[in-house]
Amino acid sequence: MPELPEVETVARQLAPVVEGRRARRLVALDPKLAGAARDDLGSRPVRRVFRRGKEVVLELAPRDGGPPTWLAVHLRMTGRLAWAAGRADAAGAAGLRAFLELDRGHVRFVDVRRFGTLTWYPDPAAAPPVGLDPTGPGFTPDALAGLLRGSRQELKCWLLRQDRLVGLGNIYASEILHAARLGPLRAAGSLRPDEVLRLHAATRAILEAAILHCGTTFSDFADAHGESGGFQEFLRVYGREGEPCDGCGEPIRRIVQGQRSTYYCRRCTARSRRRGRS
DNA sequence: ATTATATCCTGATCGC
DNA sequence: TGCGATCAGGATATAA
């Protein structure tokens, strides 16, 4: 479910209600998350909530001059995070996998498919490095060109890699390629400089617009308030197989790359469809 | 090293 | 209505 704009939305909405609250303990209801259970948080304040790649990080104030502690939440496919007043009901609503008990209310982690993860980093320096964030200042056309250089991977699959750029997923990868008029089968390292510029601009533009609209709700994304995102109305190719492209009228195609659907318009990407070499 | 596949889960939906 | 097959926005361990 959640790609960068959805995770950003959750982090932004969670921050004002959770920052400053004191964390008491983390209760894991799902045995898969048992390793993340903590009873000894000692009422440490949540200092800030932010997004790191596709993770939501809750940073707890240091215990005594030491480094702060990070709780990294990865929503994977169906995870949701939301703050709720009052105590978590022991029975647990359907899909409630874990909750972080605060001095007022608690943060609920709901995850139907149980792919999501909770990871504690006693020292943020211990958190593994992530790829370049495409919403940050370091994301420049040159930086993108450098990352692409030499890769023979199909462009669509390359965009899904989190060790190069972080945050893109299956929906935005198709949308970005469509906006950039680049074929998904192109070899990532074969892009000409003007094509890298288009990819860079499209990535920025699509992500900014999606964040502005609080993400995309395709089937069941919900933000920290349990609300739907609004960007799905702006999707131009994803989930639109057979529908006319709103740019040229040609039916949108669906192909499978790496066992995942890719949607694109053949005519709009015609001039950059060949596979190319690096 | 880089790239492709199988696997982790549950629920909704599709075709018969 | 019932039922099996298929699909879903992610990422990783394993294989080639």
Coordinates of C-alpha atoms (C1' of nucleotides) in Angstrom, one line a residue:
Chain A
M1 CA 0.0 0.0 0.0
P2 CA 2.1 2.8 1.2
E3 CA 4.7 4.5 -1.0
L4 CA 6.6 7.7 -0.2
P5 CA 3.6 10.1 -0.3
E6 CA 1.5 7.8 1.9
V7 CA 4.2 7.3 4.4
E8 CA 5.0 11.1 4.4
T9 CA 1.3 11.8 5.0
V10 CA 1.1 9.4 8.0
A11 CA 4.3 10.8 9.6
R12 CA 3.1 14.4 9.1
Q13 CA -0.2 13.7 10.7
L14 CA 1.1 11.6 13.5
A15 CA 3.8 14.2 14.5
P16 CA 1.6 16.9 16.1
V17 CA -0.5 14.5 18.2
V18 CA 2.4 12.2 19.3
E19 CA 5.4 14.5 19.7
G20 CA 6.0 15.4 23.3
R21 CA 3.9 12.5 24.6
R22 CA 5.8 10.0 26.8
A23 CA 6.2 6.5 25.6
R24 CA 5.6 3.8 28.3
R25 CA 5.7 0.5 26.6
L26 CA 5.3 -1.3 23.2
V27 CA 2.9 -4.2 23.3
A28 CA 3.1 -6.7 20.5
L29 CA -0.1 -8.7 19.9
D30 CA 1.2 -10.5 16.8
P31 CA 3.9 -13.1 17.7
K32 CA 5.8 -12.0 14.6
L33 CA 6.4 -8.7 16.2
A34 CA 7.3 -10.1 19.7
G35 CA 10.9 -9.1 19.3
A36 CA 9.9 -5.5 19.3
A37 CA 7.9 -5.6 22.5
R38 CA 9.3 -3.3 25.2
D39 CA 8.3 -2.9 28.8
D40 CA 11.0 -0.5 29.9
L41 CA 10.7 2.6 27.9
G42 CA 10.6 4.6 31.1
S43 CA 8.2 7.4 30.0
R44 CA 10.7 8.9 27.6
P45 CA 9.2 11.7 25.4
V46 CA 8.7 11.1 21.7
R47 CA 10.9 13.8 20.4
R48 CA 9.9 13.7 16.8
V49 CA 8.1 11.7 14.1
F50 CA 9.5 11.6 10.6
R51 CA 9.7 9.6 7.4
R52 CA 12.9 7.8 6.4
G53 CA 12.5 6.2 3.0
K54 CA 9.2 4.3 3.4
E55 CA 9.6 4.0 7.2
V56 CA 7.9 6.1 9.8
V57 CA 10.4 6.8 12.6
L58 CA 9.4 7.7 16.1
E59 CA 12.4 9.1 17.9
L60 CA 12.5 8.8 21.7
A61 CA 14.6 11.3 23.7
P62 CA 17.8 9.8 25.0
R63 CA 17.8 8.2 28.4
D64 CA 20.7 10.1 29.9
G65 CA 22.9 12.0 27.5
G66 CA 23.1 8.9 25.3
P67 CA 21.9 8.7 21.7
P68 CA 18.1 8.9 21.0
T69 CA 16.3 5.7 20.3
W70 CA 14.5 5.1 17.1
L71 CA 11.4 3.0 16.5
A72 CA 11.2 2.4 12.8
V73 CA 7.8 1.3 11.5
H74 CA 7.6 -0.2 8.0
L75 CA 4.0 -0.4 6.7
R76 CA 4.9 -2.7 3.8
M77 CA 1.6 -3.6 2.0
T78 CA -1.2 -3.1 4.4
G79 CA 0.2 -1.5 7.5
R80 CA -1.5 1.5 9.1
L81 CA -0.5 3.8 12.0
A82 CA -2.9 5.9 13.9
W83 CA -3.1 7.7 17.3
A84 CA -6.1 6.9 19.4
A85 CA -7.2 8.4 22.7
G86 CA -7.6 6.2 25.7
R87 CA -6.0 2.8 26.4
A88 CA -5.8 0.1 23.8
D89 CA -8.5 -2.4 24.3
A90 CA -7.0 -5.7 25.3
A91 CA -9.3 -7.6 22.9
G92 CA -7.8 -5.6 20.0
A93 CA -9.7 -4.5 17.0
A94 CA -9.4 -6.7 14.0
G95 CA -5.9 -6.5 12.5
L96 CA -4.4 -4.7 15.5
R97 CA -0.8 -6.1 15.6
A98 CA 0.9 -3.9 18.2
F99 CA 0.5 -0.6 20.0
L100 CA 2.8 2.0 21.6
E101 CA 1.3 3.1 24.9
L102 CA 1.8 6.8 25.6
D103 CA 1.0 8.9 28.7
R104 CA -2.1 9.9 26.8
G105 CA -3.5 7.7 24.2
H106 CA -1.6 5.2 22.1
V107 CA -0.3 4.6 18.6
R108 CA -2.0 1.7 16.9
F109 CA -0.3 -0.5 14.3
V110 CA -2.9 -2.3 12.2
D111 CA -1.7 -4.6 9.5
V112 CA -4.0 -7.1 7.8
R113 CA -1.3 -9.0 5.8
R114 CA 1.2 -8.9 8.5
F115 CA 4.2 -8.0 6.3
G116 CA 4.9 -4.8 8.3
T117 CA 7.8 -4.6 10.6
L118 CA 8.8 -2.8 13.8
T119 CA 12.5 -2.2 14.4
W120 CA 14.2 -0.6 17.4
Y121 CA 17.5 1.2 16.9
P122 CA 19.1 2.0 20.3
D123 CA 21.4 4.2 18.4
P124 CA 20.3 5.8 15.1
A125 CA 23.8 5.3 13.8
A126 CA 23.0 1.6 13.8
A127 CA 20.1 2.0 11.4
P128 CA 21.2 0.8 7.9
P129 CA 21.7 3.6 5.4
V130 CA 18.9 4.1 2.8
G131 CA 19.0 5.3 -0.8
L132 CA 18.6 8.9 -2.0
D133 CA 15.4 10.6 -1.1
P134 CA 13.8 12.0 -4.2
T135 CA 12.1 14.8 -2.3
G136 CA 15.3 16.1 -0.7
P137 CA 17.9 18.6 -1.9
G138 CA 20.4 15.9 -2.9
F139 CA 18.1 14.7 -5.6
T140 CA 19.5 16.5 -8.6
P141 CA 19.6 15.5 -12.3
D142 CA 23.3 14.8 -11.9
A143 CA 22.7 12.6 -8.9
L144 CA 20.0 10.7 -10.7
A145 CA 22.2 10.2 -13.7
G146 CA 25.0 8.9 -11.5
L147 CA 22.7 6.3 -9.9
L148 CA 21.3 5.2 -13.3
R149 CA 24.7 4.9 -14.9
G150 CA 25.7 1.3 -15.9
S151 CA 22.5 -0.4 -15.0
R152 CA 20.9 -2.7 -17.5
Q153 CA 17.9 -3.3 -15.4
E154 CA 14.5 -2.4 -16.8
L155 CA 13.7 1.2 -15.9
K156 CA 10.4 0.4 -14.1
C157 CA 12.1 -2.3 -12.0
W158 CA 15.0 0.0 -11.3
L159 CA 12.7 2.6 -9.9
L160 CA 11.3 0.1 -7.4
R161 CA 14.8 -0.5 -5.9
Q162 CA 15.1 1.1 -2.5
D163 CA 18.9 1.0 -2.5
R164 CA 19.2 3.7 -5.2
L165 CA 16.2 6.0 -4.8
V166 CA 13.9 5.5 -1.8
G167 CA 10.2 5.7 -1.6
L168 CA 8.9 4.8 -5.1
G169 CA 6.5 1.8 -5.4
N170 CA 4.4 0.2 -8.0
I171 CA 1.9 3.0 -8.5
Y172 CA 4.2 6.0 -8.6
A173 CA 6.7 4.1 -10.8
S174 CA 4.2 3.8 -13.6
E175 CA 2.8 7.3 -13.1
I176 CA 6.3 8.9 -13.1
L177 CA 7.3 7.0 -16.3
H178 CA 4.2 8.1 -18.0
A179 CA 4.7 11.7 -17.0
A180 CA 8.3 11.5 -18.2
R181 CA 7.2 9.8 -21.4
L182 CA 9.7 7.0 -20.9
G183 CA 9.1 3.4 -21.7
P184 CA 9.2 1.0 -18.7
L185 CA 11.3 -1.6 -20.6
R186 CA 14.1 0.8 -21.3
A187 CA 17.4 -0.2 -19.7
A188 CA 17.9 2.2 -16.8
G189 CA 21.5 3.1 -17.8
S190 CA 20.5 3.9 -21.4
L191 CA 18.8 7.2 -20.7
R192 CA 20.1 10.2 -22.6
P193 CA 20.7 13.4 -20.6
D194 CA 17.4 15.0 -21.7
E195 CA 15.6 11.8 -20.7
V196 CA 17.2 11.9 -17.3
L197 CA 16.0 15.5 -16.9
R198 CA 12.5 14.4 -17.8
L199 CA 12.6 11.5 -15.3
H200 CA 14.0 13.9 -12.6
A201 CA 11.3 16.5 -13.2
A202 CA 8.5 13.9 -13.4
T203 CA 9.6 12.2 -10.2
R204 CA 9.6 15.5 -8.3
A205 CA 6.3 16.7 -9.7
I206 CA 4.4 13.5 -9.2
L207 CA 5.6 13.0 -5.6
E208 CA 4.9 16.6 -4.7
A209 CA 1.4 16.5 -6.1
A210 CA 0.7 13.2 -4.4
I211 CA 1.9 14.5 -1.0
L212 CA -0.2 17.6 -1.5
H213 CA -3.2 15.4 -1.9
C214 CA -2.3 13.2 1.1
G215 CA -1.4 10.1 -1.0
T216 CA -3.3 7.6 -3.0
T217 CA -6.1 5.4 -1.7
F218 CA -6.3 2.6 -4.3
S219 CA -8.0 0.0 -2.2
D220 CA -7.3 0.5 1.4
F221 CA -4.8 3.1 2.3
A222 CA -5.8 5.2 5.3
D223 CA -3.8 8.0 6.8
A224 CA -3.2 8.7 10.5
H225 CA -6.7 9.9 10.9
G226 CA -8.2 6.9 9.1
E227 CA -9.0 9.1 6.1
S228 CA -8.5 8.3 2.4
G229 CA -5.9 9.9 0.3
G230 CA -7.0 12.0 -2.7
F231 CA -4.4 11.4 -5.4
Q232 CA -6.1 8.4 -6.9
E233 CA -8.2 10.9 -9.0
F234 CA -5.1 12.0 -10.6
L235 CA -3.7 8.6 -11.6
R236 CA -3.3 8.6 -15.4
V237 CA -2.2 5.1 -16.1
Y238 CA -2.1 2.9 -12.9
G239 CA -5.1 0.6 -12.8
R240 CA -6.4 1.9 -16.1
E241 CA -5.8 -1.0 -18.5
G242 CA -7.8 -0.6 -21.6
E243 CA -9.0 2.9 -20.8
P244 CA -8.0 5.6 -23.3
C245 CA -4.9 7.5 -22.5
D246 CA -6.0 11.1 -21.6
G247 CA -3.1 12.4 -23.6
C248 CA -3.6 10.6 -26.9
G249 CA -6.6 8.3 -26.6
E250 CA -4.6 5.1 -27.1
P251 CA -5.7 2.3 -24.8
I252 CA -3.5 2.0 -21.7
R253 CA -1.5 -1.2 -21.6
R254 CA -0.7 -3.5 -18.7
I255 CA 2.4 -5.7 -18.8
V256 CA 4.1 -7.7 -16.0
Q257 CA 7.6 -6.9 -14.9
G258 CA 9.1 -8.8 -12.0
Q259 CA 5.7 -10.3 -11.3
R260 CA 4.2 -6.9 -10.8
S261 CA 1.9 -4.9 -13.1
T262 CA 3.2 -2.0 -15.1
Y263 CA 0.8 0.4 -16.8
Y264 CA 1.8 2.6 -19.7
C265 CA 0.8 4.2 -22.9
R266 CA 2.6 2.9 -25.9
R267 CA 2.0 5.9 -28.1
C268 CA 3.1 8.5 -25.5
T269 CA 6.3 6.5 -24.8
A270 CA 6.9 5.5 -28.4
R271 CA 9.9 7.6 -29.0
S272 CA 11.7 6.2 -26.0
R273 CA 10.4 2.6 -25.9
R274 CA 13.3 0.7 -27.4
R275 CA 15.4 -1.2 -24.9
G276 CA 18.6 0.6 -25.5
R277 CA 21.9 -0.4 -24.1
S278 CA 24.0 1.1 -21.4
Chain B
dA1 C1' 28.3 -7.8 -8.5
dT2 C1' 24.0 -7.5 -10.6
dT3 C1' 19.6 -9.3 -11.7
dA4 C1' 15.7 -12.6 -11.5
dT5 C1' 12.7 -15.8 -8.7
dA6 C1' 10.3 -17.6 -4.7
dT7 C1' 8.3 -16.5 -0.3
dC8 C1' 6.2 -14.2 3.5
dC9 C1' 0.4 -13.3 4.7
dT10 C1' -4.7 -12.2 4.4
dG11 C1' -8.7 -10.7 2.1
dA12 C1' -11.2 -9.1 -2.0
dT13 C1' -12.5 -10.2 -6.5
dC14 C1' -13.1 -13.0 -10.8
dG15 C1' -14.5 -16.8 -13.5
dC16 C1' -16.9 -21.0 -13.7
Chain C
dT1 C1' -24.2 -19.3 -3.6
dG2 C1' -19.9 -21.8 -3.6
dC3 C1' -15.3 -22.5 -4.6
dG4 C1' -10.7 -22.4 -6.4
dA5 C1' -7.5 -19.4 -8.8
dT6 C1' -5.6 -14.9 -9.0
dC7 C1' -4.3 -10.5 -7.5
dA8 C1' -2.9 -6.7 -4.2
dG9 C1' 0.5 -0.3 -3.3
dG10 C1' 6.7 -4.3 -0.4
dA11 C1' 11.0 -6.2 0.4
dT12 C1' 14.1 -10.0 1.4
dA13 C1' 16.5 -14.4 1.1
dT14 C1' 18.1 -17.4 -2.3
dA15 C1' 19.4 -18.7 -6.9
dA16 C1' 21.4 -17.9 -11.3

